[in-house]
Amino acid sequence: MAAGKYIIASESQTRHSGLGLSVYCHATSPLRRYADLVNQRILKHIVFGHMWKNNIDLNECVDHLNMRAAAAKNLERELWFLTNIKPDKISVAQGIALYCKDAVRNLWAVYVPDWKRKINGVPAAGTIVEIGGRVSVRAYANLRCANWRERIVCQLTVENRI
């Protein structure tokens, strides 16, 4: 399932599959999440009618929330890699091969349960990866690369089966 997206309640597809509700609006403390702050501002505008001088453009608001949510998710992922994959050591974890993301480069998407994330990796020479197969992931930071995304190198090897 894909990550949730913000939508206007009048849209035709508003069902929250996880909660089994036809419409869902989260409104916790506005100090914790930006979307909650926006929701509470809109609710205040509806109830009291004096927050904005102009009409609220809900489509623009929804687009902005989705953009901010994606940016926050990307930042969280990037910070995780920057703090957990050290340049002076190789991190090793077990993963499950999901699919071949790029057949030309033999780049695979792998879910690593211990890291609670999906990573991309290239099999070591002579390693054949199969969808659903267990792989060992060796990750390290290659500081010679200029772009930090290219610095994180993940190499896959197939676990020996007895």
XYZ file of N, CA and C in Angstrom:
486
model
N 0.835 -1.177 0.000
C 0.000 0.000 0.000
C 0.886 1.249 0.000
N 0.472 2.236 -0.730
C 1.213 3.495 -0.803
C 0.952 4.323 0.446
N 1.826 5.274 0.675
C 1.644 6.192 1.800
C 0.399 7.028 1.571
N -0.235 7.427 2.659
C -1.436 8.241 2.566
C -1.147 9.605 1.971
N -2.147 10.172 1.343
C -2.038 11.512 0.769
C -3.178 12.342 1.324
N -2.948 13.637 1.395
C -3.995 14.552 1.815
C -4.895 14.829 0.623
N -6.205 14.828 0.877
C -7.183 15.138 -0.173
C -8.301 15.977 0.435
N -9.090 16.585 -0.409
C -10.253 17.353 0.032
C -11.380 16.363 0.316
N -12.139 16.594 1.377
C -13.190 15.655 1.787
C -14.280 15.488 0.739
N -14.431 16.426 -0.177
C -15.464 16.314 -1.209
C -15.024 15.457 -2.400
N -13.773 14.972 -2.403
C -13.295 14.106 -3.486
C -14.118 12.812 -3.506
N -14.123 12.113 -4.649
C -14.922 10.885 -4.761
C -14.283 9.718 -4.002
N -12.957 9.649 -3.925
C -12.260 8.568 -3.222
C -11.615 9.119 -1.958
N -12.322 9.043 -0.838
C -11.797 9.574 0.413
C -11.609 8.494 1.471
N -11.848 7.260 1.144
C -11.818 6.173 2.126
C -10.433 5.996 2.737
N -10.390 5.830 4.055
C -9.165 5.507 4.791
C -9.181 3.998 4.983
N -8.391 3.286 4.184
C -8.460 1.824 4.189
C -8.022 1.223 5.514
N -7.032 1.812 6.163
C -6.539 1.264 7.422
C -7.549 1.354 8.550
N -8.319 2.430 8.586
C -9.308 2.613 9.647
C -10.711 2.183 9.236
N -10.901 1.944 7.934
C -12.216 1.534 7.449
C -13.243 2.658 7.527
N -12.807 3.888 7.368
C -13.703 5.040 7.429
C -13.824 5.681 6.058
N -15.002 6.264 5.787
C -15.187 6.902 4.487
C -14.491 8.261 4.427
N -14.371 8.962 5.554
C -13.674 10.245 5.624
C -12.882 10.267 6.922
N -11.695 10.821 6.884
C -10.843 10.872 8.073
C -10.082 12.184 8.095
N -10.035 12.817 9.241
C -9.288 14.062 9.405
C -8.529 13.963 10.715
N -7.201 13.994 10.664
C -6.462 13.957 11.922
C -6.282 15.368 12.433
N -6.432 15.539 13.721
C -6.282 16.858 14.326
C -5.730 16.690 15.733
N -4.451 16.388 15.815
C -3.794 16.289 17.106
C -3.165 17.632 17.418
N -2.201 17.652 18.268
C -1.559 18.910 18.638
C -0.889 19.553 17.432
N -1.181 20.817 17.156
C -0.538 21.495 16.019
C 0.964 21.704 16.235
N 1.446 21.447 17.438
C 2.877 21.560 17.685
C 3.633 20.364 17.115
N 2.932 19.249 16.871
C 3.608 18.029 16.437
C 3.680 17.887 14.930
N 2.607 18.230 14.226
C 2.611 18.020 12.783
C 2.066 19.249 12.067
N 2.717 19.581 10.974
C 2.324 20.736 10.185
C 0.898 20.587 9.657
N 0.544 19.377 9.215
C -0.803 19.144 8.674
C -1.866 19.410 9.725
N -1.567 19.094 10.985
C -2.533 19.338 12.051
C -2.738 20.839 12.261
N -1.678 21.608 12.136
C -1.786 23.056 12.256
C -2.693 23.610 11.154
N -2.498 23.132 9.924
C -3.327 23.589 8.805
C -4.777 23.168 9.017
N -5.006 21.920 9.437
C -6.369 21.450 9.705
C -7.054 22.325 10.752
N -6.344 22.634 11.829
C -6.959 23.431 12.883
C -7.216 24.863 12.423
N -6.365 25.406 11.563
C -6.620 26.743 11.011
C -7.885 26.735 10.150
N -8.036 25.692 9.338
C -9.229 25.599 8.484
C -10.475 25.434 9.340
N -10.413 24.573 10.366
C -11.562 24.396 11.253
C -11.918 25.713 11.950
N -10.919 26.453 12.392
C -11.159 27.743 13.039
C -11.797 28.723 12.056
N -11.324 28.688 10.811
C -11.894 29.555 9.784
C -13.366 29.211 9.552
N -13.672 27.900 9.498
C -15.058 27.477 9.264
C -15.950 27.890 10.436
N -15.451 27.687 11.660
C -16.260 27.983 12.843
C -16.395 29.483 13.072
N -15.286 30.217 13.004
C -15.312 31.635 13.357
C -15.308 32.569 12.153
N -14.867 32.065 11.001
C -14.932 32.832 9.760
C -14.049 34.057 9.672
N -12.983 34.133 10.459
C -12.181 35.351 10.400
C -10.672 35.112 10.292
N -10.250 33.909 9.966
C -8.806 33.667 9.910
C -8.166 34.230 8.653
N -8.809 34.021 7.515
C -8.242 34.507 6.255
C -9.162 35.568 5.665
N -8.565 36.571 5.067
C -9.368 37.602 4.429
C -9.923 37.095 3.109
N -9.139 36.228 2.423
C -9.565 35.674 1.136
C -10.119 34.271 1.351
N -10.757 33.756 0.330
C -11.249 32.381 0.407
C -10.076 31.408 0.455
N -10.275 30.292 1.110
C -9.250 29.256 1.190
C -9.256 28.466 -0.114
N -8.097 28.322 -0.728
C -7.970 27.475 -1.904
C -7.572 26.086 -1.411
N -8.571 25.200 -1.259
C -8.320 23.878 -0.680
C -7.397 23.035 -1.548
N -7.498 23.163 -2.858
C -6.598 22.395 -3.728
C -5.148 22.800 -3.496
N -4.918 24.099 -3.374
C -3.567 24.588 -3.118
C -3.076 24.120 -1.745
N -3.962 24.119 -0.780
C -3.621 23.675 0.572
C -3.252 22.186 0.574
N -4.034 21.371 -0.100
C -3.775 19.928 -0.176
C -2.462 19.661 -0.902
N -2.229 20.336 -2.007
C -0.967 20.164 -2.732
C 0.225 20.532 -1.847
N 0.078 21.613 -1.107
C 1.152 22.052 -0.215
C 1.410 21.016 0.878
N 0.345 20.474 1.475
C 0.506 19.457 2.519
C 1.196 18.218 1.983
N 0.805 17.759 0.795
C 1.440 16.577 0.214
C 2.905 16.828 -0.109
N 3.216 18.034 -0.586
C 4.607 18.378 -0.873
C 5.428 18.392 0.424
N 4.893 18.981 1.479
C 5.599 19.034 2.762
C 5.765 17.642 3.367
N 4.749 16.788 3.244
C 4.841 15.428 3.773
C 5.925 14.643 3.043
N 5.989 14.784 1.720
C 7.026 14.089 0.940
C 8.410 14.603 1.307
N 8.539 15.915 1.481
C 9.836 16.487 1.854
C 10.272 15.998 3.231
N 9.335 15.920 4.171
C 9.661 15.437 5.519
C 10.078 13.971 5.486
N 9.394 13.166 4.674
C 9.742 11.749 4.564
C 11.130 11.585 3.943
N 11.421 12.352 2.901
C 12.750 12.292 2.275
C 13.839 12.708 3.252
N 13.594 13.770 4.010
C 14.578 14.228 4.984
C 14.815 13.169 6.055
N 13.747 12.552 6.536
C 13.888 11.513 7.560
C 14.739 10.362 7.042
N 14.481 9.945 5.800
C 15.246 8.844 5.200
C 16.721 9.231 5.052
N 16.961 10.422 4.563
C 18.329 10.880 4.365
C 19.080 10.991 5.689
N 18.421 11.523 6.712
C 19.059 11.630 8.022
C 19.358 10.251 8.606
N 18.462 9.297 8.373
C 18.700 7.939 8.868
C 19.992 7.383 8.269
N 20.134 7.474 6.967
C 21.337 6.957 6.319
C 22.585 7.707 6.782
N 22.478 9.018 6.891
C 23.642 9.796 7.293
C 24.100 9.482 8.715
N 23.181 9.107 9.587
C 23.555 8.810 10.972
C 23.839 7.338 11.218
N 23.344 6.439 10.366
C 23.502 5.005 10.622
C 24.536 4.296 9.753
N 24.846 4.821 8.601
C 25.846 4.205 7.741
C 27.126 5.018 7.900
N 28.084 4.456 8.602
C 29.319 5.165 8.959
C 30.402 4.930 7.911
N 31.220 5.949 7.620
C 32.281 5.793 6.624
C 33.401 4.860 7.070
N 33.540 4.630 8.366
C 34.664 3.820 8.843
C 34.283 2.380 9.162
N 33.036 1.981 8.855
C 32.660 0.594 9.118
C 31.596 0.123 8.133
N 31.549 -1.176 7.925
C 30.553 -1.778 7.039
C 29.392 -2.250 7.906
N 28.200 -1.806 7.578
C 26.986 -2.247 8.279
C 26.427 -3.445 7.529
N 26.064 -4.485 8.274
C 25.542 -5.706 7.665
C 24.157 -5.992 8.237
N 23.230 -6.338 7.368
C 21.873 -6.686 7.785
C 21.300 -7.691 6.793
N 20.225 -8.348 7.197
C 19.545 -9.314 6.334
C 18.343 -8.632 5.695
N 18.101 -8.966 4.440
C 16.992 -8.354 3.728
C 16.250 -9.343 2.851
N 15.160 -8.870 2.272
C 14.328 -9.670 1.369
C 14.276 -8.939 0.033
N 14.677 -9.624 -1.039
C 14.667 -9.019 -2.374
C 13.225 -8.820 -2.830
N 12.875 -7.592 -3.185
C 11.512 -7.274 -3.593
C 11.330 -7.349 -5.106
N 12.189 -6.643 -5.842
C 12.094 -6.637 -7.305
C 13.361 -6.011 -7.873
N 13.600 -6.291 -9.156
C 14.733 -5.680 -9.844
C 14.285 -4.306 -10.320
N 14.911 -3.284 -9.802
C 14.525 -1.911 -10.085
C 15.085 -1.418 -11.412
N 16.267 -1.900 -11.778
C 16.932 -1.469 -13.002
C 17.741 -2.655 -13.524
N 17.230 -3.301 -14.568
C 17.868 -4.511 -15.102
C 19.229 -4.210 -15.727
N 19.410 -3.032 -16.295
C 20.673 -2.677 -16.936
C 21.794 -2.618 -15.899
N 21.524 -1.958 -14.777
C 22.537 -1.850 -13.714
C 22.440 -2.986 -12.702
N 21.436 -3.876 -12.856
C 21.167 -4.963 -11.914
C 20.953 -4.406 -10.503
N 20.147 -3.351 -10.421
C 19.848 -2.682 -9.162
C 18.562 -3.254 -8.579
N 18.643 -3.734 -7.339
C 17.511 -4.390 -6.696
C 16.966 -3.566 -5.545
N 15.637 -3.602 -5.373
C 14.978 -3.035 -4.197
C 14.892 -4.147 -3.164
N 15.351 -3.859 -1.956
C 15.411 -4.858 -0.883
C 14.816 -4.245 0.376
N 13.964 -5.019 1.066
C 13.448 -4.555 2.357
C 14.331 -5.135 3.452
N 14.811 -4.260 4.356
C 15.662 -4.676 5.469
C 14.859 -4.492 6.759
N 14.320 -5.595 7.333
C 13.480 -5.474 8.529
C 14.169 -4.791 9.711
N 15.444 -5.097 9.955
C 16.138 -4.484 11.093
C 16.260 -2.970 10.939
N 16.330 -2.496 9.709
C 16.434 -1.063 9.456
C 15.064 -0.430 9.245
N 14.033 -1.281 9.091
C 12.662 -0.834 8.835
C 12.584 0.079 7.615
N 13.302 -0.324 6.556
C 13.275 0.477 5.338
C 13.667 -0.340 4.114
N 13.277 0.236 2.977
C 13.624 -0.349 1.687
C 14.867 0.351 1.188
N 15.824 -0.425 0.689
C 17.049 0.143 0.144
C 17.242 -0.383 -1.271
N 18.163 0.212 -1.997
C 18.540 -0.268 -3.321
C 19.956 -0.794 -3.232
N 20.205 -1.945 -3.870
C 21.539 -2.515 -3.835
C 21.859 -3.294 -5.095
N 23.153 -3.465 -5.317
C 23.648 -4.208 -6.473
C 24.270 -5.507 -5.961
N 23.926 -6.642 -6.570
C 24.520 -7.907 -6.133
C 26.029 -7.937 -6.360
N 26.729 -8.592 -5.441
C 28.166 -8.799 -5.600
C 28.390 -9.659 -6.841
N 29.579 -9.600 -7.399
C 29.906 -10.364 -8.606
C 29.581 -11.840 -8.397
N 28.896 -12.426 -9.356
C 28.547 -13.842 -9.308
C 27.320 -14.162 -8.477
N 26.705 -13.164 -7.864
C 25.515 -13.385 -7.029
C 24.261 -13.246 -7.876
N 23.383 -14.222 -7.758
C 22.107 -14.180 -8.470
C 21.015 -13.980 -7.428
N 20.281 -12.876 -7.547
C 19.218 -12.537 -6.606
C 17.881 -12.936 -7.214
N 17.004 -13.496 -6.383
C 15.664 -13.878 -6.830
C 14.631 -13.111 -6.015
N 13.522 -12.790 -6.640
C 12.437 -12.096 -5.944
C 11.986 -12.943 -4.763
N 11.892 -12.316 -3.600
C 11.492 -13.006 -2.379
C 12.635 -13.712 -1.675
N 13.797 -13.739 -2.320
C 14.947 -14.415 -1.723
C 15.580 -13.600 -0.613
N 16.208 -14.314 0.317
C 16.928 -13.663 1.420
C 18.306 -13.247 0.937
N 18.688 -12.036 1.290
C 20.004 -11.526 0.910
C 20.669 -10.888 2.121
N 21.992 -10.907 2.109
C 22.754 -10.142 3.089
C 23.082 -8.809 2.453
N 22.904 -7.743 3.200
C 23.165 -6.389 2.718
C 24.394 -5.865 3.444
N 25.378 -5.464 2.671
C 26.580 -4.820 3.219
C 26.531 -3.371 2.757
N 26.427 -2.460 3.696
C 26.307 -1.038 3.357
C 27.472 -0.262 3.955
N 27.974 0.661 3.171
C 29.047 1.522 3.656
C 28.968 2.858 2.928
N 29.675 3.836 3.448
C 29.693 5.162 2.833
C 30.994 5.336 2.059
N 30.875 5.602 0.774
C 32.027 5.867 -0.083
C 32.217 7.376 -0.150
N 33.151 7.894 0.627
C 33.334 9.337 0.740
C 33.974 9.973 -0.491
N 34.373 9.162 -1.465
C 34.944 9.722 -2.696
C 33.882 10.309 -3.614
N 32.642 9.915 -3.421
C 31.552 10.432 -4.257
C 31.149 11.822 -3.757
N 30.858 12.702 -4.699
C 30.502 14.081 -4.346
C 29.092 14.173 -3.780
N 28.159 13.447 -4.383
C 26.763 13.477 -3.979
C 26.553 12.478 -2.848
N 25.949 12.909 -1.739
C 25.811 12.004 -0.598
C 24.961 10.789 -0.933
N 23.963 10.932 -1.834
C 23.129 9.784 -2.207
C 23.957 8.701 -2.894
N 24.969 9.118 -3.633
C 25.853 8.147 -4.282
C 26.866 7.575 -3.302
N 27.047 8.235 -2.169
C 28.014 7.756 -1.178
C 27.562 6.466 -0.500
N 26.264 6.291 -0.323
C 25.758 5.092 0.342
C 25.763 3.949 -0.665
N 26.619 2.961 -0.429
C 26.762 1.818 -1.327
C 26.221 0.585 -0.619
N 25.287 -0.102 -1.253
C 24.724 -1.314 -0.690
C 25.006 -2.474 -1.639
N 25.718 -3.466 -1.123
C 26.061 -4.647 -1.903
C 25.277 -5.834 -1.354
N 24.742 -6.646 -2.256
C 23.909 -7.786 -1.885
C 24.648 -9.106 -2.126
N 24.488 -10.026 -1.210
C 24.960 -11.392 -1.409
C 23.845 -12.326 -0.973
N 23.762 -13.479 -1.599
C 22.718 -14.448 -1.266
C 23.192 -15.273 -0.085
N 22.269 -15.484 0.865
C 22.586 -16.297 2.035
C 22.756 -17.747 1.618
N 23.677 -18.447 2.250
C 23.848 -19.871 2.002
C 22.691 -20.648 2.625
N 22.109 -21.524 1.860
C 20.996 -22.336 2.382
C 21.495 -23.740 2.657
N 21.135 -24.269 3.793
C 21.574 -25.620 4.179
C 20.420 -26.591 4.040
